[in-house]
mmCIF file of C-alpha atoms in Angstrom:
data_model
loop_
_atom_site.group_PDB
_atom_site.id
_atom_site.type_symbol
_atom_site.label_atom_id
_atom_site.label_comp_id
_atom_site.label_asym_id
_atom_site.label_seq_id
_atom_site.Cartn_x
_atom_site.Cartn_y
_atom_site.Cartn_z
ATOM 1 C CA MET A 1 -100.926 85.079 19.035
ATOM 2 C CA LYS A 2 -102.461 88.156 19.873
ATOM 3 C CA ASP A 3 -103.914 88.759 16.249
ATOM 4 C CA LEU A 4 -105.114 85.014 16.661
ATOM 5 C CA GLN A 5 -106.707 85.443 20.056
ATOM 6 C CA ARG A 6 -108.613 88.650 19.237
ATOM 7 C CA TRP A 7 -109.647 87.363 15.720
ATOM 8 C CA PHE A 8 -111.247 83.878 17.048
ATOM 9 C CA ALA A 9 -111.693 84.207 20.652
ATOM 10 C CA GLY A 10 -115.021 82.688 21.537
ATOM 11 C CA LEU A 11 -115.609 81.322 18.192
ATOM 12 C CA SER A 12 -116.542 77.588 17.293
ATOM 13 C CA SER A 13 -115.094 75.342 14.836
ATOM 14 C CA SER A 14 -118.273 74.862 13.260
ATOM 15 C CA LEU A 15 -118.743 78.643 12.715
ATOM 16 C CA VAL A 16 -115.299 78.901 10.956
ATOM 17 C CA SER A 17 -116.213 75.769 8.942
ATOM 18 C CA ASP A 18 -119.368 77.322 7.608
ATOM 19 C CA SER A 19 -117.483 80.611 7.167
ATOM 20 C CA LEU A 20 -115.214 78.515 4.450
ATOM 21 C CA ASP A 21 -118.476 77.478 2.619
ATOM 22 C CA ARG A 22 -118.432 74.159 5.080
ATOM 23 C CA LEU A 23 -115.529 72.632 3.239
ATOM 24 C CA GLN A 24 -113.080 72.606 5.586
ATOM 25 C CA GLY A 25 -112.805 70.646 8.794
ATOM 26 C CA THR A 26 -111.801 67.245 10.240
ATOM 27 C CA HIS A 27 -114.516 64.537 10.453
ATOM 28 C CA CYS A 28 -112.339 61.537 11.654
ATOM 29 C CA LEU A 29 -109.902 63.169 14.140
ATOM 30 C CA LYS A 30 -111.317 63.376 17.868
ATOM 31 C CA PRO A 31 -110.048 65.180 20.840
ATOM 32 C CA LEU A 32 -108.461 62.622 23.040
ATOM 33 C CA HIS A 33 -107.490 65.016 25.816
ATOM 34 C CA GLY A 34 -110.684 66.407 27.145
ATOM 35 C CA VAL A 35 -112.347 69.733 26.315
ATOM 36 C CA GLN A 36 -109.527 72.400 26.448
ATOM 37 C CA PRO A 37 -110.088 74.452 23.187
ATOM 38 C CA LEU A 38 -106.991 74.786 20.956
ATOM 39 C CA LEU A 39 -105.982 77.834 18.850
ATOM 40 C CA GLY A 40 -102.504 78.404 17.450
ATOM 41 C CA ARG A 41 -100.735 78.010 14.156
ATOM 42 C CA ALA A 42 -99.516 75.192 12.261
ATOM 43 C CA LEU A 43 -95.849 73.692 12.242
ATOM 44 C CA THR A 44 -96.388 71.035 9.594
ATOM 45 C CA VAL A 45 -94.955 67.501 9.794
ATOM 46 C CA GLN A 46 -94.896 64.288 7.415
ATOM 47 C CA VAL A 47 -93.705 61.351 8.755
ATOM 48 C CA ALA A 48 -93.528 57.570 7.577
ATOM 49 C CA PRO A 49 -96.609 55.220 8.747
ATOM 50 C CA GLY A 50 -95.581 54.749 12.519
ATOM 51 C CA ASP A 51 -92.268 56.349 12.708
ATOM 52 C CA ASN A 52 -92.119 59.768 14.798
ATOM 53 C CA LEU A 53 -88.488 60.597 14.170
ATOM 54 C CA TYR A 54 -89.704 63.743 12.365
ATOM 55 C CA ILE A 55 -91.877 64.653 14.933
ATOM 56 C CA HIS A 56 -88.949 64.950 17.496
ATOM 57 C CA ALA A 57 -86.618 67.008 14.793
ATOM 58 C CA ALA A 58 -89.664 68.978 14.197
ATOM 59 C CA LEU A 59 -89.387 70.547 17.898
ATOM 60 C CA ARG A 60 -86.132 72.284 16.934
ATOM 61 C CA HIS A 61 -88.210 74.419 14.724
ATOM 62 C CA ALA A 62 -90.931 75.120 17.034
ATOM 63 C CA GLN A 63 -91.924 78.297 18.338
ATOM 64 C CA PRO A 64 -94.498 79.385 20.903
ATOM 65 C CA GLY A 65 -98.121 79.141 19.939
ATOM 66 C CA ASP A 66 -97.514 76.470 17.407
ATOM 67 C CA VAL A 67 -99.451 73.425 17.246
ATOM 68 C CA LEU A 68 -98.033 70.243 15.643
ATOM 69 C CA VAL A 69 -99.653 69.131 12.629
ATOM 70 C CA ILE A 70 -98.450 65.836 12.042
ATOM 71 C CA ASP A 71 -99.400 64.048 8.761
ATOM 72 C CA GLY A 72 -99.079 59.931 9.590
ATOM 73 C CA ALA A 73 -101.350 58.938 6.622
ATOM 74 C CA GLY A 74 -104.059 58.014 8.809
ATOM 75 C CA ASN A 75 -102.050 54.983 9.985
ATOM 76 C CA THR A 76 -103.238 53.715 13.439
ATOM 77 C CA GLU A 77 -101.064 50.911 13.816
ATOM 78 C CA ARG A 78 -98.216 52.479 16.134
ATOM 79 C CA ALA A 79 -98.522 55.977 18.234
ATOM 80 C CA LEU A 80 -96.834 58.959 17.041
ATOM 81 C CA VAL A 81 -96.947 61.062 20.121
ATOM 82 C CA GLY A 82 -97.397 60.302 23.918
ATOM 83 C CA GLU A 83 -96.418 61.469 27.256
ATOM 84 C CA ILE A 84 -92.599 62.119 26.310
ATOM 85 C CA LEU A 85 -93.370 64.370 23.322
ATOM 86 C CA LEU A 86 -95.991 66.014 25.258
ATOM 87 C CA ASN A 87 -93.590 67.261 27.889
ATOM 88 C CA ALA A 88 -91.035 67.886 25.181
ATOM 89 C CA ALA A 89 -93.390 70.019 22.947
ATOM 90 C CA ARG A 90 -94.821 71.917 25.653
ATOM 91 C CA ALA A 91 -91.368 72.909 27.099
ATOM 92 C CA ARG A 92 -90.980 74.636 23.490
ATOM 93 C CA GLY A 93 -94.233 76.520 23.742
ATOM 94 C CA VAL A 94 -96.053 74.004 21.244
ATOM 95 C CA VAL A 95 -99.710 74.443 22.532
ATOM 96 C CA GLY A 96 -101.066 71.115 20.933
ATOM 97 C CA PHE A 97 -100.782 68.273 18.672
ATOM 98 C CA VAL A 98 -103.074 67.274 15.668
ATOM 99 C CA VAL A 99 -102.694 63.699 14.511
ATOM 100 C CA ASP A 100 -103.647 62.280 11.547
ATOM 101 C CA GLY A 101 -102.584 58.670 13.199
ATOM 102 C CA ALA A 102 -102.608 57.211 16.493
ATOM 103 C CA VAL A 103 -101.638 58.418 20.236
ATOM 104 C CA ARG A 104 -100.725 57.008 23.262
ATOM 105 C CA ASP A 105 -100.738 57.945 26.955
ATOM 106 C CA VAL A 106 -103.956 59.410 26.541
ATOM 107 C CA ASP A 107 -104.581 59.845 30.688
ATOM 108 C CA ALA A 108 -101.228 61.987 30.533
ATOM 109 C CA PHE A 109 -102.983 64.354 27.748
ATOM 110 C CA ILE A 110 -106.098 64.414 29.885
ATOM 111 C CA ARG A 111 -104.474 65.195 33.200
ATOM 112 C CA ASP A 112 -102.546 67.871 31.843
ATOM 113 C CA GLY A 113 -105.342 69.253 29.555
ATOM 114 C CA PHE A 114 -102.770 69.662 26.596
ATOM 115 C CA PRO A 115 -104.790 69.295 23.244
ATOM 116 C CA CYS A 116 -104.139 66.476 21.184
ATOM 117 C CA TYR A 117 -106.502 65.167 18.208
ATOM 118 C CA GLY A 118 -105.717 61.645 17.064
ATOM 119 C CA LYS A 119 -107.908 59.369 14.732
ATOM 120 C CA ASN A 120 -107.257 56.521 17.338
ATOM 121 C CA ILE A 121 -105.526 54.974 20.728
ATOM 122 C CA THR A 122 -102.759 52.174 20.843
ATOM 123 C CA PRO A 123 -100.121 51.377 23.336
ATOM 124 C CA ARG A 124 -98.020 50.154 20.370
ATOM 125 C CA GLY A 125 -95.256 52.484 20.357
ATOM 126 C CA PRO A 126 -93.512 53.852 17.228
ATOM 127 C CA TYR A 127 -90.139 53.571 15.055
ATOM 128 C CA LYS A 128 -87.524 56.182 14.835
ATOM 129 C CA ASN A 129 -85.995 55.710 11.095
ATOM 130 C CA GLY A 130 -87.749 58.081 9.312
ATOM 131 C CA PRO A 131 -88.291 59.226 6.168
ATOM 132 C CA GLY A 132 -90.054 62.750 6.720
ATOM 133 C CA SER A 133 -90.284 66.270 6.007
ATOM 134 C CA ILE A 134 -91.181 69.206 8.035
ATOM 135 C CA LYS A 135 -92.786 72.763 7.231
ATOM 136 C CA ARG A 136 -94.236 71.174 3.797
ATOM 137 C CA ALA A 137 -98.033 71.112 2.924
ATOM 138 C CA VAL A 138 -99.876 68.247 4.396
ATOM 139 C CA SER A 139 -102.980 66.456 4.071
ATOM 140 C CA ILE A 140 -104.783 65.867 7.620
ATOM 141 C CA ASP A 141 -108.322 64.081 7.404
ATOM 142 C CA GLY A 142 -108.848 65.570 4.124
ATOM 143 C CA ASN A 143 -107.669 69.162 4.735
ATOM 144 C CA VAL A 144 -104.553 70.635 3.041
ATOM 145 C CA VAL A 145 -102.726 72.303 5.886
ATOM 146 C CA CYS A 146 -99.462 74.521 5.443
ATOM 147 C CA THR A 147 -97.349 75.810 7.928
ATOM 148 C CA GLY A 148 -98.472 78.992 9.330
ATOM 149 C CA ASP A 149 -102.062 78.221 8.606
ATOM 150 C CA VAL A 150 -104.757 78.776 11.815
ATOM 151 C CA VAL A 151 -105.525 75.621 13.724
ATOM 152 C CA LEU A 152 -108.586 75.799 15.658
ATOM 153 C CA GLY A 153 -109.798 73.105 17.832
ATOM 154 C CA ASP A 154 -112.894 72.212 20.056
ATOM 155 C CA ALA A 155 -115.353 69.435 21.292
ATOM 156 C CA ASP A 156 -116.516 69.428 17.400
ATOM 157 C CA GLY A 157 -113.062 68.779 15.842
ATOM 158 C CA LEU A 158 -110.614 70.720 13.960
ATOM 159 C CA VAL A 159 -110.678 73.564 11.355
ATOM 160 C CA PHE A 160 -107.708 74.820 9.447
ATOM 161 C CA VAL A 161 -107.586 78.274 7.834
ATOM 162 C CA PRO A 162 -105.066 79.795 5.459
ATOM 163 C CA ALA A 163 -102.783 82.155 6.933
ATOM 164 C CA ASP A 164 -103.621 84.864 4.402
ATOM 165 C CA HIS A 165 -107.400 84.567 4.832
ATOM 166 C CA ALA A 166 -107.671 84.166 8.507
ATOM 167 C CA GLU A 167 -108.858 87.726 9.372
ATOM 168 C CA HIS A 168 -111.585 87.606 6.987
ATOM 169 C CA VAL A 169 -113.010 84.085 7.697
ATOM 170 C CA ALA A 170 -112.871 85.442 11.502
ATOM 171 C CA SER A 171 -114.897 88.551 10.265
ATOM 172 C CA ARG A 172 -117.169 86.156 8.753
ATOM 173 C CA ALA A 173 -117.808 83.797 11.402
ATOM 174 C CA ARG A 174 -118.375 86.651 13.983
ATOM 175 C CA GLU A 175 -121.009 87.692 11.975
ATOM 176 C CA LEU A 176 -122.335 84.061 11.530
ATOM 177 C CA TYR A 177 -122.121 83.963 15.437
ATOM 178 C CA GLU A 178 -124.363 87.158 15.879
ATOM 179 C CA LYS A 179 -127.085 85.890 13.386
ATOM 180 C CA GLU A 180 -127.006 82.367 15.648
ATOM 181 C CA GLN A 181 -127.585 84.376 18.871
ATOM 182 C CA ARG A 182 -130.525 86.283 17.407
ATOM 183 C CA THR A 183 -132.167 83.336 16.106
ATOM 184 C CA LEU A 184 -131.602 81.470 19.495
ATOM 185 C CA ALA A 185 -133.163 84.425 21.033
ATOM 186 C CA ASP A 186 -136.310 84.109 18.852
ATOM 187 C CA ILE A 187 -136.602 80.455 19.333
ATOM 188 C CA ALA A 188 -136.298 81.432 23.470
ATOM 189 C CA ALA A 189 -139.173 84.347 22.962
ATOM 190 C CA GLY A 190 -141.256 82.304 20.857
ATOM 191 C CA THR A 191 -140.821 84.628 18.038
ATOM 192 C CA TYR A 192 -138.657 82.349 15.470
ATOM 193 C CA ASP A 193 -139.640 83.007 11.982
ATOM 194 C CA ASP A 194 -139.321 79.739 9.765
ATOM 195 C CA THR A 195 -140.922 81.248 6.338
ATOM 196 C CA TRP A 196 -137.764 80.773 5.061
ATOM 197 C CA LEU A 197 -139.023 76.981 4.600
ATOM 198 C CA ASP A 198 -141.696 77.680 2.291
ATOM 199 C CA ARG A 199 -138.852 79.140 -0.239
ATOM 200 C CA ALA A 200 -136.672 76.383 0.437
ATOM 201 C CA ILE A 201 -139.037 73.493 -0.519
ATOM 202 C CA GLN A 202 -140.733 74.854 -3.209
#
């Protein structure tokens, strides 16, 4: 986690997405907890639609700093996580949930500031029958995520960075951040140069 904090501290999901050629990032999952940012490493879980048995099982594998990244196939008929799993996960050092599916007990996530991204909200609870899998590659809102990948979330959504590219992507995002800050300073000073438009629209 120290490396992640050093590499990605202060970087937005939009900058990191831009550093991945604007090909990575969620578009349907929303922060359901408020504004608390999320940064950690993915622990992936695949579940049957509306069934959270393997989410409970995944907690046995969780390490401090993990983010449970749950492939619920986008099904929103039943919530996959709620207040019970929030507390069980936090006790294991898990720092957030990413759910390609539905969530309930949203007031608890807001109250505790525990990062939880989901597709929808419902009071309907899950089954616990399986099947499922843990630590396999999953599809989350159109993004392939593997255990160990970096998960970064904020008010705009989420982006996933392959573990072996994390430092390089963070460096590129930092360069973009510096460039954006210069542009904002030029706009504020009235010296912004938009001649790039002339080339772009020829």
